[in-house]
Amino acid sequence: MTAPQRLTLRTPDDWHLHLRDGAMLEAVARATSAQFRRAIVMPNLVPPVRRSEDAARYRDAILAAVPPGQAFEPLMTLYLTETTEAEDLRKGWAAGLVTAVKLYPAGATTNSDAGVRDLKVLDAVFETMAELGMPLLIHGEVVDPEIDIFDREAVFIERELKPLRQRHPGLKVVFEHITTAEAVAYVESEGPNLAATLTAHHLRLNRNDLLVGGMRPHHFCLPVAKREAHRLALRRAATSGNPKFFLGTDSAPHLVSDKESACGCAGIFSAPVAMESYATTFEEDGALDKLEAFASEFGPRFYGLPLNEGTITLERTEDPVPVNWATPLGDVRIYHGGEVLPWRLVGDAR
Ligand code: NCD
Ligand code: ZN
């Protein structure tokens, strides 16, 4: 069979995205709106997006940053704290303003200091979410300093996620940006109200890509990439056609100067090449026929939202990906920058 030269897909959505605010938001919004119709927008700003009224302001800022004529719908999330009120969630949900709530264990990642230390204090909030059908999005890593960073996701499943889901079996949960075979197995073994997102970069990078031959700060993100066996388990899940696994880039822009530093920030900026990267991975695994469902169907089905109507087209290219994305604050390294990927989005924003 000859390889296709063009690929037309139902317009996809990104179910996990960092857009930042201010000048960075202005600079990066078009990278996502060129590729995706909707995105679940992470609330880890400084200060975090904690209440419905914060989400309303942030949504307006995002819409103002999207280039005119590009239909893009930000799906807003609230940052769960130990003082989150069920009543505010109800209000945000009823107004169509809040799509989901994000749980960061305190200190787990960039701007997560306000996160949750004890999940049990939020049982009333989780009951309300279960009743509404509002998903809880989880950054699943323990923060216990005794636990090795490469084990933090697997330990989270046992210590936090299983007990939480036992206490709230009706709660819809997205286990975000999973990086381990343990997470794949757990999601596969559970019922339909547990799903997981997979990033483009965790399907391609293992921990050698981070550390062998020199430290590669642009491959550093959280959760950190694991051993090769885990990467292969993620690829099998992504290309399996199982609707419990869908696309979420976790695209997270940081300035080059903040990444190439003595204490480099975690996060990979993949938005400008997201669909190109996923298409490359699926093609390598002989699974291009599974890409559309992963990118454009399983996510909306889990969230109970309609599928998008339009399409996007990818075409063959031999041009390298640009190295950096310019912003008024400085350059941001683009994931795959300088590499040749075989696909390019028609009408891309790079
Ligand atoms: C994210 C960021 O920079 O906001 N970083 C990352 O490595 N993924 C935070 C997160 O999602 O953990
Ligand atoms: Zn993230």
PDB file of C-alpha atoms in Angstrom, residues 23-296:
ATOM      1  CA  ALA A  23       1.900  38.545  26.500  1.00  0.00           C
ATOM      2  CA  MET A  24       2.556  34.791  26.417  1.00  0.00           C
ATOM      3  CA  LEU A  25      -1.144  34.043  25.859  1.00  0.00           C
ATOM      4  CA  GLU A  26      -1.248  36.643  23.078  1.00  0.00           C
ATOM      5  CA  ALA A  27       1.732  34.975  21.418  1.00  0.00           C
ATOM      6  CA  VAL A  28       0.746  31.293  21.688  1.00  0.00           C
ATOM      7  CA  ALA A  29      -3.049  31.232  21.291  1.00  0.00           C
ATOM      8  CA  ARG A  30      -2.909  31.020  17.491  1.00  0.00           C
ATOM      9  CA  ALA A  31      -0.668  27.933  17.647  1.00  0.00           C
ATOM     10  CA  THR A  32      -3.546  25.988  19.181  1.00  0.00           C
ATOM     11  CA  SER A  33      -6.448  27.659  17.383  1.00  0.00           C
ATOM     12  CA  ALA A  34      -4.856  26.728  14.027  1.00  0.00           C
ATOM     13  CA  GLN A  35      -4.932  23.041  14.976  1.00  0.00           C
ATOM     14  CA  PHE A  36      -7.838  22.516  17.338  1.00  0.00           C
ATOM     15  CA  ARG A  37     -11.460  23.650  17.624  1.00  0.00           C
ATOM     16  CA  ARG A  38     -11.621  23.341  21.436  1.00  0.00           C
ATOM     17  CA  ALA A  39      -9.158  22.903  24.251  1.00  0.00           C
ATOM     18  CA  ILE A  40      -9.368  22.172  27.940  1.00  0.00           C
ATOM     19  CA  VAL A  41      -7.473  25.118  29.384  1.00  0.00           C
ATOM     20  CA  MET A  42      -5.378  24.515  32.482  1.00  0.00           C
ATOM     21  CA  PRO A  43      -5.925  26.903  35.393  1.00  0.00           C
ATOM     22  CA  ASN A  44      -2.351  27.038  36.789  1.00  0.00           C
ATOM     23  CA  LEU A  45      -1.834  30.767  36.329  1.00  0.00           C
ATOM     24  CA  VAL A  46      -0.314  32.983  39.011  1.00  0.00           C
ATOM     25  CA  PRO A  47      -2.660  33.390  40.865  1.00  0.00           C
ATOM     26  CA  PRO A  48      -4.604  30.257  39.798  1.00  0.00           C
ATOM     27  CA  VAL A  49      -8.065  30.290  38.185  1.00  0.00           C
ATOM     28  CA  ARG A  50      -9.994  29.307  41.290  1.00  0.00           C
ATOM     29  CA  ARG A  51     -13.530  30.606  40.986  1.00  0.00           C
ATOM     30  CA  SER A  52     -16.122  30.869  38.217  1.00  0.00           C
ATOM     31  CA  GLU A  53     -15.602  34.614  37.984  1.00  0.00           C
ATOM     32  CA  ASP A  54     -11.845  34.060  37.372  1.00  0.00           C
ATOM     33  CA  ALA A  55     -12.717  31.576  34.620  1.00  0.00           C
ATOM     34  CA  ALA A  56     -15.036  34.130  32.975  1.00  0.00           C
ATOM     35  CA  ARG A  57     -12.261  36.731  32.875  1.00  0.00           C
ATOM     36  CA  TYR A  58      -9.694  34.238  31.622  1.00  0.00           C
ATOM     37  CA  ARG A  59     -12.035  32.963  28.894  1.00  0.00           C
ATOM     38  CA  ASP A  60     -12.535  36.521  27.633  1.00  0.00           C
ATOM     39  CA  ALA A  61      -8.768  37.091  27.536  1.00  0.00           C
ATOM     40  CA  ILE A  62      -8.267  33.879  25.551  1.00  0.00           C
ATOM     41  CA  LEU A  63     -10.994  34.748  23.052  1.00  0.00           C
ATOM     42  CA  ALA A  64      -9.408  38.190  22.580  1.00  0.00           C
ATOM     43  CA  ALA A  65      -6.033  36.539  21.851  1.00  0.00           C
ATOM     44  CA  VAL A  66      -7.341  34.192  19.139  1.00  0.00           C
ATOM     45  CA  PRO A  67      -6.848  35.560  15.600  1.00  0.00           C
ATOM     46  CA  PRO A  68     -10.068  36.958  14.122  1.00  0.00           C
ATOM     47  CA  GLY A  69     -11.905  34.448  11.983  1.00  0.00           C
ATOM     48  CA  GLN A  70     -10.553  31.407  13.805  1.00  0.00           C
ATOM     49  CA  ALA A  71     -13.324  29.533  15.559  1.00  0.00           C
ATOM     50  CA  PHE A  72     -11.883  28.398  18.849  1.00  0.00           C
ATOM     51  CA  GLU A  73     -13.681  27.498  22.035  1.00  0.00           C
ATOM     52  CA  PRO A  74     -11.715  27.433  25.276  1.00  0.00           C
ATOM     53  CA  LEU A  75     -13.186  24.938  27.733  1.00  0.00           C
ATOM     54  CA  MET A  76     -12.467  26.374  31.146  1.00  0.00           C
ATOM     55  CA  THR A  77     -11.299  24.551  34.255  1.00  0.00           C
ATOM     56  CA  LEU A  78     -11.044  25.591  37.877  1.00  0.00           C
ATOM     57  CA  TYR A  79      -8.054  24.939  40.060  1.00  0.00           C
ATOM     58  CA  LEU A  80      -9.131  22.810  42.996  1.00  0.00           C
ATOM     59  CA  THR A  81      -8.046  24.046  46.420  1.00  0.00           C
ATOM     60  CA  GLU A  82      -9.036  22.922  49.876  1.00  0.00           C
ATOM     61  CA  THR A  83     -11.433  25.890  49.996  1.00  0.00           C
ATOM     62  CA  THR A  84     -13.220  25.241  46.669  1.00  0.00           C
ATOM     63  CA  GLU A  85     -16.983  25.594  47.201  1.00  0.00           C
ATOM     64  CA  ALA A  86     -19.481  23.177  45.697  1.00  0.00           C
ATOM     65  CA  GLU A  87     -21.894  26.099  45.184  1.00  0.00           C
ATOM     66  CA  ASP A  88     -19.406  27.950  42.958  1.00  0.00           C
ATOM     67  CA  LEU A  89     -18.940  24.815  40.833  1.00  0.00           C
ATOM     68  CA  ARG A  90     -22.695  24.484  40.429  1.00  0.00           C
ATOM     69  CA  LYS A  91     -22.926  28.124  39.355  1.00  0.00           C
ATOM     70  CA  GLY A  92     -20.068  27.846  36.831  1.00  0.00           C
ATOM     71  CA  TRP A  93     -21.461  24.595  35.438  1.00  0.00           C
ATOM     72  CA  ALA A  94     -25.007  25.928  35.101  1.00  0.00           C
ATOM     73  CA  ALA A  95     -23.709  29.013  33.254  1.00  0.00           C
ATOM     74  CA  GLY A  96     -21.821  26.784  30.784  1.00  0.00           C
ATOM     75  CA  LEU A  97     -18.652  28.484  31.943  1.00  0.00           C
ATOM     76  CA  VAL A  98     -16.827  25.687  33.736  1.00  0.00           C
ATOM     77  CA  THR A  99     -16.254  22.336  32.019  1.00  0.00           C
ATOM     78  CA  ALA A 100     -14.058  20.554  34.561  1.00  0.00           C
ATOM     79  CA  VAL A 101     -12.027  20.889  37.735  1.00  0.00           C
ATOM     80  CA  LYS A 102      -8.283  20.327  37.938  1.00  0.00           C
ATOM     81  CA  LEU A 103      -6.572  18.619  40.848  1.00  0.00           C
ATOM     82  CA  TYR A 104      -2.893  19.324  41.395  1.00  0.00           C
ATOM     83  CA  PRO A 105      -1.361  17.697  44.441  1.00  0.00           C
ATOM     84  CA  ALA A 106       0.314  20.666  46.208  1.00  0.00           C
ATOM     85  CA  GLY A 107       3.802  21.219  44.831  1.00  0.00           C
ATOM     86  CA  ALA A 108       3.564  18.579  42.076  1.00  0.00           C
ATOM     87  CA  THR A 109       4.367  20.884  39.150  1.00  0.00           C
ATOM     88  CA  THR A 110       4.599  24.443  37.756  1.00  0.00           C
ATOM     89  CA  ASN A 111       2.462  26.850  39.839  1.00  0.00           C
ATOM     90  CA  SER A 112       0.840  24.160  41.954  1.00  0.00           C
ATOM     91  CA  ASP A 113       1.617  25.571  45.402  1.00  0.00           C
ATOM     92  CA  ALA A 114      -2.070  26.240  46.040  1.00  0.00           C
ATOM     93  CA  GLY A 115      -2.947  22.612  45.265  1.00  0.00           C
ATOM     94  CA  VAL A 116      -4.538  20.038  47.517  1.00  0.00           C
ATOM     95  CA  ARG A 117      -2.770  18.346  50.446  1.00  0.00           C
ATOM     96  CA  ASP A 118      -5.584  16.110  51.698  1.00  0.00           C
ATOM     97  CA  LEU A 119      -8.177  14.827  49.216  1.00  0.00           C
ATOM     98  CA  LYS A 120     -10.571  13.774  51.967  1.00  0.00           C
ATOM     99  CA  VAL A 121     -11.458  17.344  52.915  1.00  0.00           C
ATOM    100  CA  LEU A 122     -13.059  17.699  49.466  1.00  0.00           C
ATOM    101  CA  ASP A 123     -15.488  14.789  49.594  1.00  0.00           C
ATOM    102  CA  ALA A 124     -18.530  17.119  49.457  1.00  0.00           C
ATOM    103  CA  VAL A 125     -17.125  18.860  46.371  1.00  0.00           C
ATOM    104  CA  PHE A 126     -16.508  15.514  44.645  1.00  0.00           C
ATOM    105  CA  GLU A 127     -20.077  14.414  45.432  1.00  0.00           C
ATOM    106  CA  THR A 128     -21.411  17.549  43.765  1.00  0.00           C
ATOM    107  CA  MET A 129     -19.221  16.979  40.709  1.00  0.00           C
ATOM    108  CA  ALA A 130     -20.394  13.372  40.426  1.00  0.00           C
ATOM    109  CA  GLU A 131     -23.996  14.545  40.586  1.00  0.00           C
ATOM    110  CA  LEU A 132     -23.406  17.159  37.851  1.00  0.00           C
ATOM    111  CA  GLY A 133     -21.322  14.869  35.647  1.00  0.00           C
ATOM    112  CA  MET A 134     -18.426  17.327  35.817  1.00  0.00           C
ATOM    113  CA  PRO A 135     -15.058  15.605  35.262  1.00  0.00           C
ATOM    114  CA  LEU A 136     -12.184  15.797  37.717  1.00  0.00           C
ATOM    115  CA  LEU A 137      -8.858  16.140  35.868  1.00  0.00           C
ATOM    116  CA  ILE A 138      -5.963  14.764  37.863  1.00  0.00           C
ATOM    117  CA  HIS A 139      -2.246  15.432  37.759  1.00  0.00           C
ATOM    118  CA  GLY A 140      -1.447  12.010  39.180  1.00  0.00           C
ATOM    119  CA  GLU A 141       1.852  12.206  41.009  1.00  0.00           C
ATOM    120  CA  VAL A 142       2.531  11.955  44.729  1.00  0.00           C
ATOM    121  CA  VAL A 143       4.724  14.702  46.151  1.00  0.00           C
ATOM    122  CA  ASP A 144       6.195  12.674  49.028  1.00  0.00           C
ATOM    123  CA  PRO A 145       9.935  13.499  49.012  1.00  0.00           C
ATOM    124  CA  GLU A 146      10.691   9.866  49.913  1.00  0.00           C
ATOM    125  CA  ILE A 147       9.259   8.672  46.607  1.00  0.00           C
ATOM    126  CA  ASP A 148      11.579   8.637  43.602  1.00  0.00           C
ATOM    127  CA  ILE A 149      10.417  10.991  40.859  1.00  0.00           C
ATOM    128  CA  PHE A 150      10.198   8.117  38.364  1.00  0.00           C
ATOM    129  CA  ASP A 151       7.811   6.230  40.697  1.00  0.00           C
ATOM    130  CA  ARG A 152       5.506   9.087  41.622  1.00  0.00           C
ATOM    131  CA  GLU A 153       2.741   8.260  39.150  1.00  0.00           C
ATOM    132  CA  ALA A 154       2.571   4.540  39.953  1.00  0.00           C
ATOM    133  CA  VAL A 155       2.508   5.286  43.700  1.00  0.00           C
ATOM    134  CA  PHE A 156      -0.236   7.890  43.182  1.00  0.00           C
ATOM    135  CA  ILE A 157      -2.522   5.226  41.713  1.00  0.00           C
ATOM    136  CA  GLU A 158      -2.269   3.073  44.822  1.00  0.00           C
ATOM    137  CA  ARG A 159      -2.179   5.779  47.494  1.00  0.00           C
ATOM    138  CA  GLU A 160      -4.610   8.367  46.119  1.00  0.00           C
ATOM    139  CA  LEU A 161      -6.453   7.440  42.947  1.00  0.00           C
ATOM    140  CA  LYS A 162      -7.838   4.029  43.939  1.00  0.00           C
ATOM    141  CA  PRO A 163      -9.089   5.236  47.359  1.00  0.00           C
ATOM    142  CA  LEU A 164     -10.593   8.386  45.785  1.00  0.00           C
ATOM    143  CA  ARG A 165     -12.468   6.376  43.165  1.00  0.00           C
ATOM    144  CA  GLN A 166     -13.661   3.920  45.781  1.00  0.00           C
ATOM    145  CA  ARG A 167     -15.089   6.782  47.826  1.00  0.00           C
ATOM    146  CA  HIS A 168     -16.671   8.372  44.711  1.00  0.00           C
ATOM    147  CA  PRO A 169     -17.486   5.651  42.197  1.00  0.00           C
ATOM    148  CA  GLY A 170     -19.810   8.010  40.289  1.00  0.00           C
ATOM    149  CA  LEU A 171     -17.145  10.669  39.686  1.00  0.00           C
ATOM    150  CA  LYS A 172     -15.840  11.047  36.119  1.00  0.00           C
ATOM    151  CA  VAL A 173     -12.047  11.182  36.225  1.00  0.00           C
ATOM    152  CA  VAL A 174      -9.439  11.985  33.591  1.00  0.00           C
ATOM    153  CA  PHE A 175      -6.023  10.681  34.583  1.00  0.00           C
ATOM    154  CA  GLU A 176      -3.979  13.236  32.716  1.00  0.00           C
ATOM    155  CA  HIS A 177      -0.808  12.920  30.655  1.00  0.00           C
ATOM    156  CA  ILE A 178      -0.130   9.377  31.799  1.00  0.00           C
ATOM    157  CA  THR A 179       3.444   8.139  31.506  1.00  0.00           C
ATOM    158  CA  THR A 180       3.527   4.585  32.863  1.00  0.00           C
ATOM    159  CA  ALA A 181       2.442   1.044  32.011  1.00  0.00           C
ATOM    160  CA  GLU A 182       0.821   0.951  35.460  1.00  0.00           C
ATOM    161  CA  ALA A 183      -1.443   3.871  34.545  1.00  0.00           C
ATOM    162  CA  VAL A 184      -2.393   2.273  31.223  1.00  0.00           C
ATOM    163  CA  ALA A 185      -3.263  -0.998  32.964  1.00  0.00           C
ATOM    164  CA  TYR A 186      -5.291   0.734  35.663  1.00  0.00           C
ATOM    165  CA  VAL A 187      -7.319   2.791  33.176  1.00  0.00           C
ATOM    166  CA  GLU A 188      -7.951  -0.292  31.028  1.00  0.00           C
ATOM    167  CA  SER A 189      -9.127  -2.300  34.015  1.00  0.00           C
ATOM    168  CA  GLU A 190     -11.689   0.247  35.233  1.00  0.00           C
ATOM    169  CA  GLY A 191     -15.168   1.227  34.058  1.00  0.00           C
ATOM    170  CA  PRO A 192     -16.192   3.940  31.586  1.00  0.00           C
ATOM    171  CA  ASN A 193     -15.985   6.894  33.992  1.00  0.00           C
ATOM    172  CA  LEU A 194     -12.175   6.717  34.062  1.00  0.00           C
ATOM    173  CA  ALA A 195     -10.206   7.877  30.997  1.00  0.00           C
ATOM    174  CA  ALA A 196      -6.682   9.164  30.320  1.00  0.00           C
ATOM    175  CA  THR A 197      -5.002  11.698  28.065  1.00  0.00           C
ATOM    176  CA  LEU A 198      -1.750  11.041  26.230  1.00  0.00           C
ATOM    177  CA  THR A 199       0.662  13.765  25.155  1.00  0.00           C
ATOM    178  CA  ALA A 200       2.468  13.816  21.814  1.00  0.00           C
ATOM    179  CA  HIS A 201       5.858  13.903  23.522  1.00  0.00           C
ATOM    180  CA  HIS A 202       5.332  10.995  25.933  1.00  0.00           C
ATOM    181  CA  LEU A 203       4.569   8.800  22.930  1.00  0.00           C
ATOM    182  CA  ARG A 204       8.016   9.652  21.524  1.00  0.00           C
ATOM    183  CA  LEU A 205      10.434  10.327  24.387  1.00  0.00           C
ATOM    184  CA  ASN A 206      11.876   8.081  27.062  1.00  0.00           C
ATOM    185  CA  ARG A 207      14.179   9.087  29.891  1.00  0.00           C
ATOM    186  CA  ASN A 208      17.285   8.416  27.793  1.00  0.00           C
ATOM    187  CA  ASP A 209      16.146  11.221  25.495  1.00  0.00           C
ATOM    188  CA  LEU A 210      16.328  13.471  28.525  1.00  0.00           C
ATOM    189  CA  LEU A 211      19.682  12.397  29.952  1.00  0.00           C
ATOM    190  CA  VAL A 212      21.939  10.482  27.541  1.00  0.00           C
ATOM    191  CA  GLY A 213      24.745  12.405  25.834  1.00  0.00           C
ATOM    192  CA  GLY A 214      23.983  15.572  27.803  1.00  0.00           C
ATOM    193  CA  MET A 215      20.982  16.900  29.650  1.00  0.00           C
ATOM    194  CA  ARG A 216      18.200  18.050  27.296  1.00  0.00           C
ATOM    195  CA  PRO A 217      16.174  20.663  29.124  1.00  0.00           C
ATOM    196  CA  HIS A 218      13.711  20.948  26.236  1.00  0.00           C
ATOM    197  CA  HIS A 219      12.676  17.334  26.840  1.00  0.00           C
ATOM    198  CA  PHE A 220      11.946  17.993  30.504  1.00  0.00           C
ATOM    199  CA  CYS A 221       8.312  18.015  31.503  1.00  0.00           C
ATOM    200  CA  LEU A 222       6.175  16.665  34.316  1.00  0.00           C
ATOM    201  CA  PRO A 223       5.396  13.902  34.719  1.00  0.00           C
ATOM    202  CA  VAL A 224       8.949  13.156  33.598  1.00  0.00           C
ATOM    203  CA  ALA A 225       9.426  10.693  30.715  1.00  0.00           C
ATOM    204  CA  LYS A 226       9.971   7.136  31.937  1.00  0.00           C
ATOM    205  CA  ARG A 227      11.736   3.969  30.682  1.00  0.00           C
ATOM    206  CA  GLU A 228      11.258   2.677  27.137  1.00  0.00           C
ATOM    207  CA  ALA A 229       8.876  -0.104  28.249  1.00  0.00           C
ATOM    208  CA  HIS A 230       6.495   2.561  29.553  1.00  0.00           C
ATOM    209  CA  ARG A 231       6.681   4.603  26.359  1.00  0.00           C
ATOM    210  CA  LEU A 232       5.766   1.485  24.376  1.00  0.00           C
ATOM    211  CA  ALA A 233       2.788   0.829  26.659  1.00  0.00           C
ATOM    212  CA  LEU A 234       1.565   4.402  26.035  1.00  0.00           C
ATOM    213  CA  ARG A 235       1.892   3.964  22.281  1.00  0.00           C
ATOM    214  CA  ARG A 236      -0.056   0.725  22.386  1.00  0.00           C
ATOM    215  CA  ALA A 237      -2.815   2.451  24.374  1.00  0.00           C
ATOM    216  CA  ALA A 238      -2.954   5.455  22.010  1.00  0.00           C
ATOM    217  CA  THR A 239      -3.160   3.358  18.857  1.00  0.00           C
ATOM    218  CA  SER A 240      -5.415   0.632  20.298  1.00  0.00           C
ATOM    219  CA  GLY A 241      -8.727   2.239  19.434  1.00  0.00           C
ATOM    220  CA  ASN A 242      -9.774   2.045  23.091  1.00  0.00           C
ATOM    221  CA  PRO A 243     -12.007   5.114  23.712  1.00  0.00           C
ATOM    222  CA  LYS A 244     -10.616   5.533  27.230  1.00  0.00           C
ATOM    223  CA  PHE A 245      -7.406   7.027  25.781  1.00  0.00           C
ATOM    224  CA  PHE A 246      -7.530  10.359  23.952  1.00  0.00           C
ATOM    225  CA  LEU A 247      -5.479  13.366  22.910  1.00  0.00           C
ATOM    226  CA  GLY A 248      -4.207  15.976  25.378  1.00  0.00           C
ATOM    227  CA  THR A 249      -0.991  17.754  24.407  1.00  0.00           C
ATOM    228  CA  ASP A 250      -0.049  19.299  27.764  1.00  0.00           C
ATOM    229  CA  SER A 251       1.632  21.909  25.574  1.00  0.00           C
ATOM    230  CA  ALA A 252       3.295  24.167  28.166  1.00  0.00           C
ATOM    231  CA  PRO A 253       5.322  27.124  26.897  1.00  0.00           C
ATOM    232  CA  HIS A 254       8.284  28.420  28.887  1.00  0.00           C
ATOM    233  CA  LEU A 255      10.926  30.852  27.641  1.00  0.00           C
ATOM    234  CA  VAL A 256      14.136  29.236  26.397  1.00  0.00           C
ATOM    235  CA  SER A 257      15.947  31.225  29.095  1.00  0.00           C
ATOM    236  CA  ASP A 258      13.771  29.619  31.795  1.00  0.00           C
ATOM    237  CA  LYS A 259      14.357  26.105  30.461  1.00  0.00           C
ATOM    238  CA  GLU A 260      18.106  26.416  29.876  1.00  0.00           C
ATOM    239  CA  SER A 261      18.828  27.339  33.455  1.00  0.00           C
ATOM    240  CA  ALA A 262      20.299  25.920  36.665  1.00  0.00           C
ATOM    241  CA  CYS A 263      16.725  25.118  37.736  1.00  0.00           C
ATOM    242  CA  GLY A 264      14.975  24.620  34.420  1.00  0.00           C
ATOM    243  CA  CYS A 265      11.187  24.787  34.142  1.00  0.00           C
ATOM    244  CA  ALA A 266       9.150  21.684  33.285  1.00  0.00           C
ATOM    245  CA  GLY A 267       7.038  21.834  30.151  1.00  0.00           C
ATOM    246  CA  ILE A 268       7.220  21.129  26.412  1.00  0.00           C
ATOM    247  CA  PHE A 269       5.686  23.511  23.875  1.00  0.00           C
ATOM    248  CA  SER A 270       4.116  21.191  21.313  1.00  0.00           C
ATOM    249  CA  ALA A 271       1.085  23.220  20.210  1.00  0.00           C
ATOM    250  CA  PRO A 272       2.536  24.344  16.838  1.00  0.00           C
ATOM    251  CA  VAL A 273       3.279  20.740  15.775  1.00  0.00           C
ATOM    252  CA  ALA A 274       0.764  18.756  17.784  1.00  0.00           C
ATOM    253  CA  MET A 275      -1.197  17.001  15.053  1.00  0.00           C
ATOM    254  CA  GLU A 276       1.957  16.577  12.960  1.00  0.00           C
ATOM    255  CA  SER A 277       3.639  14.798  15.865  1.00  0.00           C
ATOM    256  CA  TYR A 278       0.698  12.520  16.680  1.00  0.00           C
ATOM    257  CA  ALA A 279       0.262  11.680  12.966  1.00  0.00           C
ATOM    258  CA  THR A 280       3.949  10.754  12.732  1.00  0.00           C
ATOM    259  CA  THR A 281       3.646   8.444  15.731  1.00  0.00           C
ATOM    260  CA  PHE A 282       0.447   6.767  14.534  1.00  0.00           C
ATOM    261  CA  GLU A 283       1.911   6.278  11.048  1.00  0.00           C
ATOM    262  CA  GLU A 284       5.090   4.714  12.462  1.00  0.00           C
ATOM    263  CA  ASP A 285       2.886   2.199  14.248  1.00  0.00           C
ATOM    264  CA  GLY A 286       0.731   1.479  11.183  1.00  0.00           C
ATOM    265  CA  ALA A 287      -2.264   3.031  12.915  1.00  0.00           C
ATOM    266  CA  LEU A 288      -3.119   6.159  10.905  1.00  0.00           C
ATOM    267  CA  ASP A 289      -6.668   4.789  10.658  1.00  0.00           C
ATOM    268  CA  LYS A 290      -6.957   5.134  14.465  1.00  0.00           C
ATOM    269  CA  LEU A 291      -5.808   8.764  14.647  1.00  0.00           C
ATOM    270  CA  GLU A 292      -9.138  10.473  13.975  1.00  0.00           C
ATOM    271  CA  ALA A 293     -10.999   8.714  16.777  1.00  0.00           C
ATOM    272  CA  PHE A 294      -8.155   9.375  19.232  1.00  0.00           C
ATOM    273  CA  ALA A 295      -7.914  13.063  18.292  1.00  0.00           C
ATOM    274  CA  SER A 296     -11.506  13.998  17.481  1.00  0.00           C
TER     275      SER A 296
END
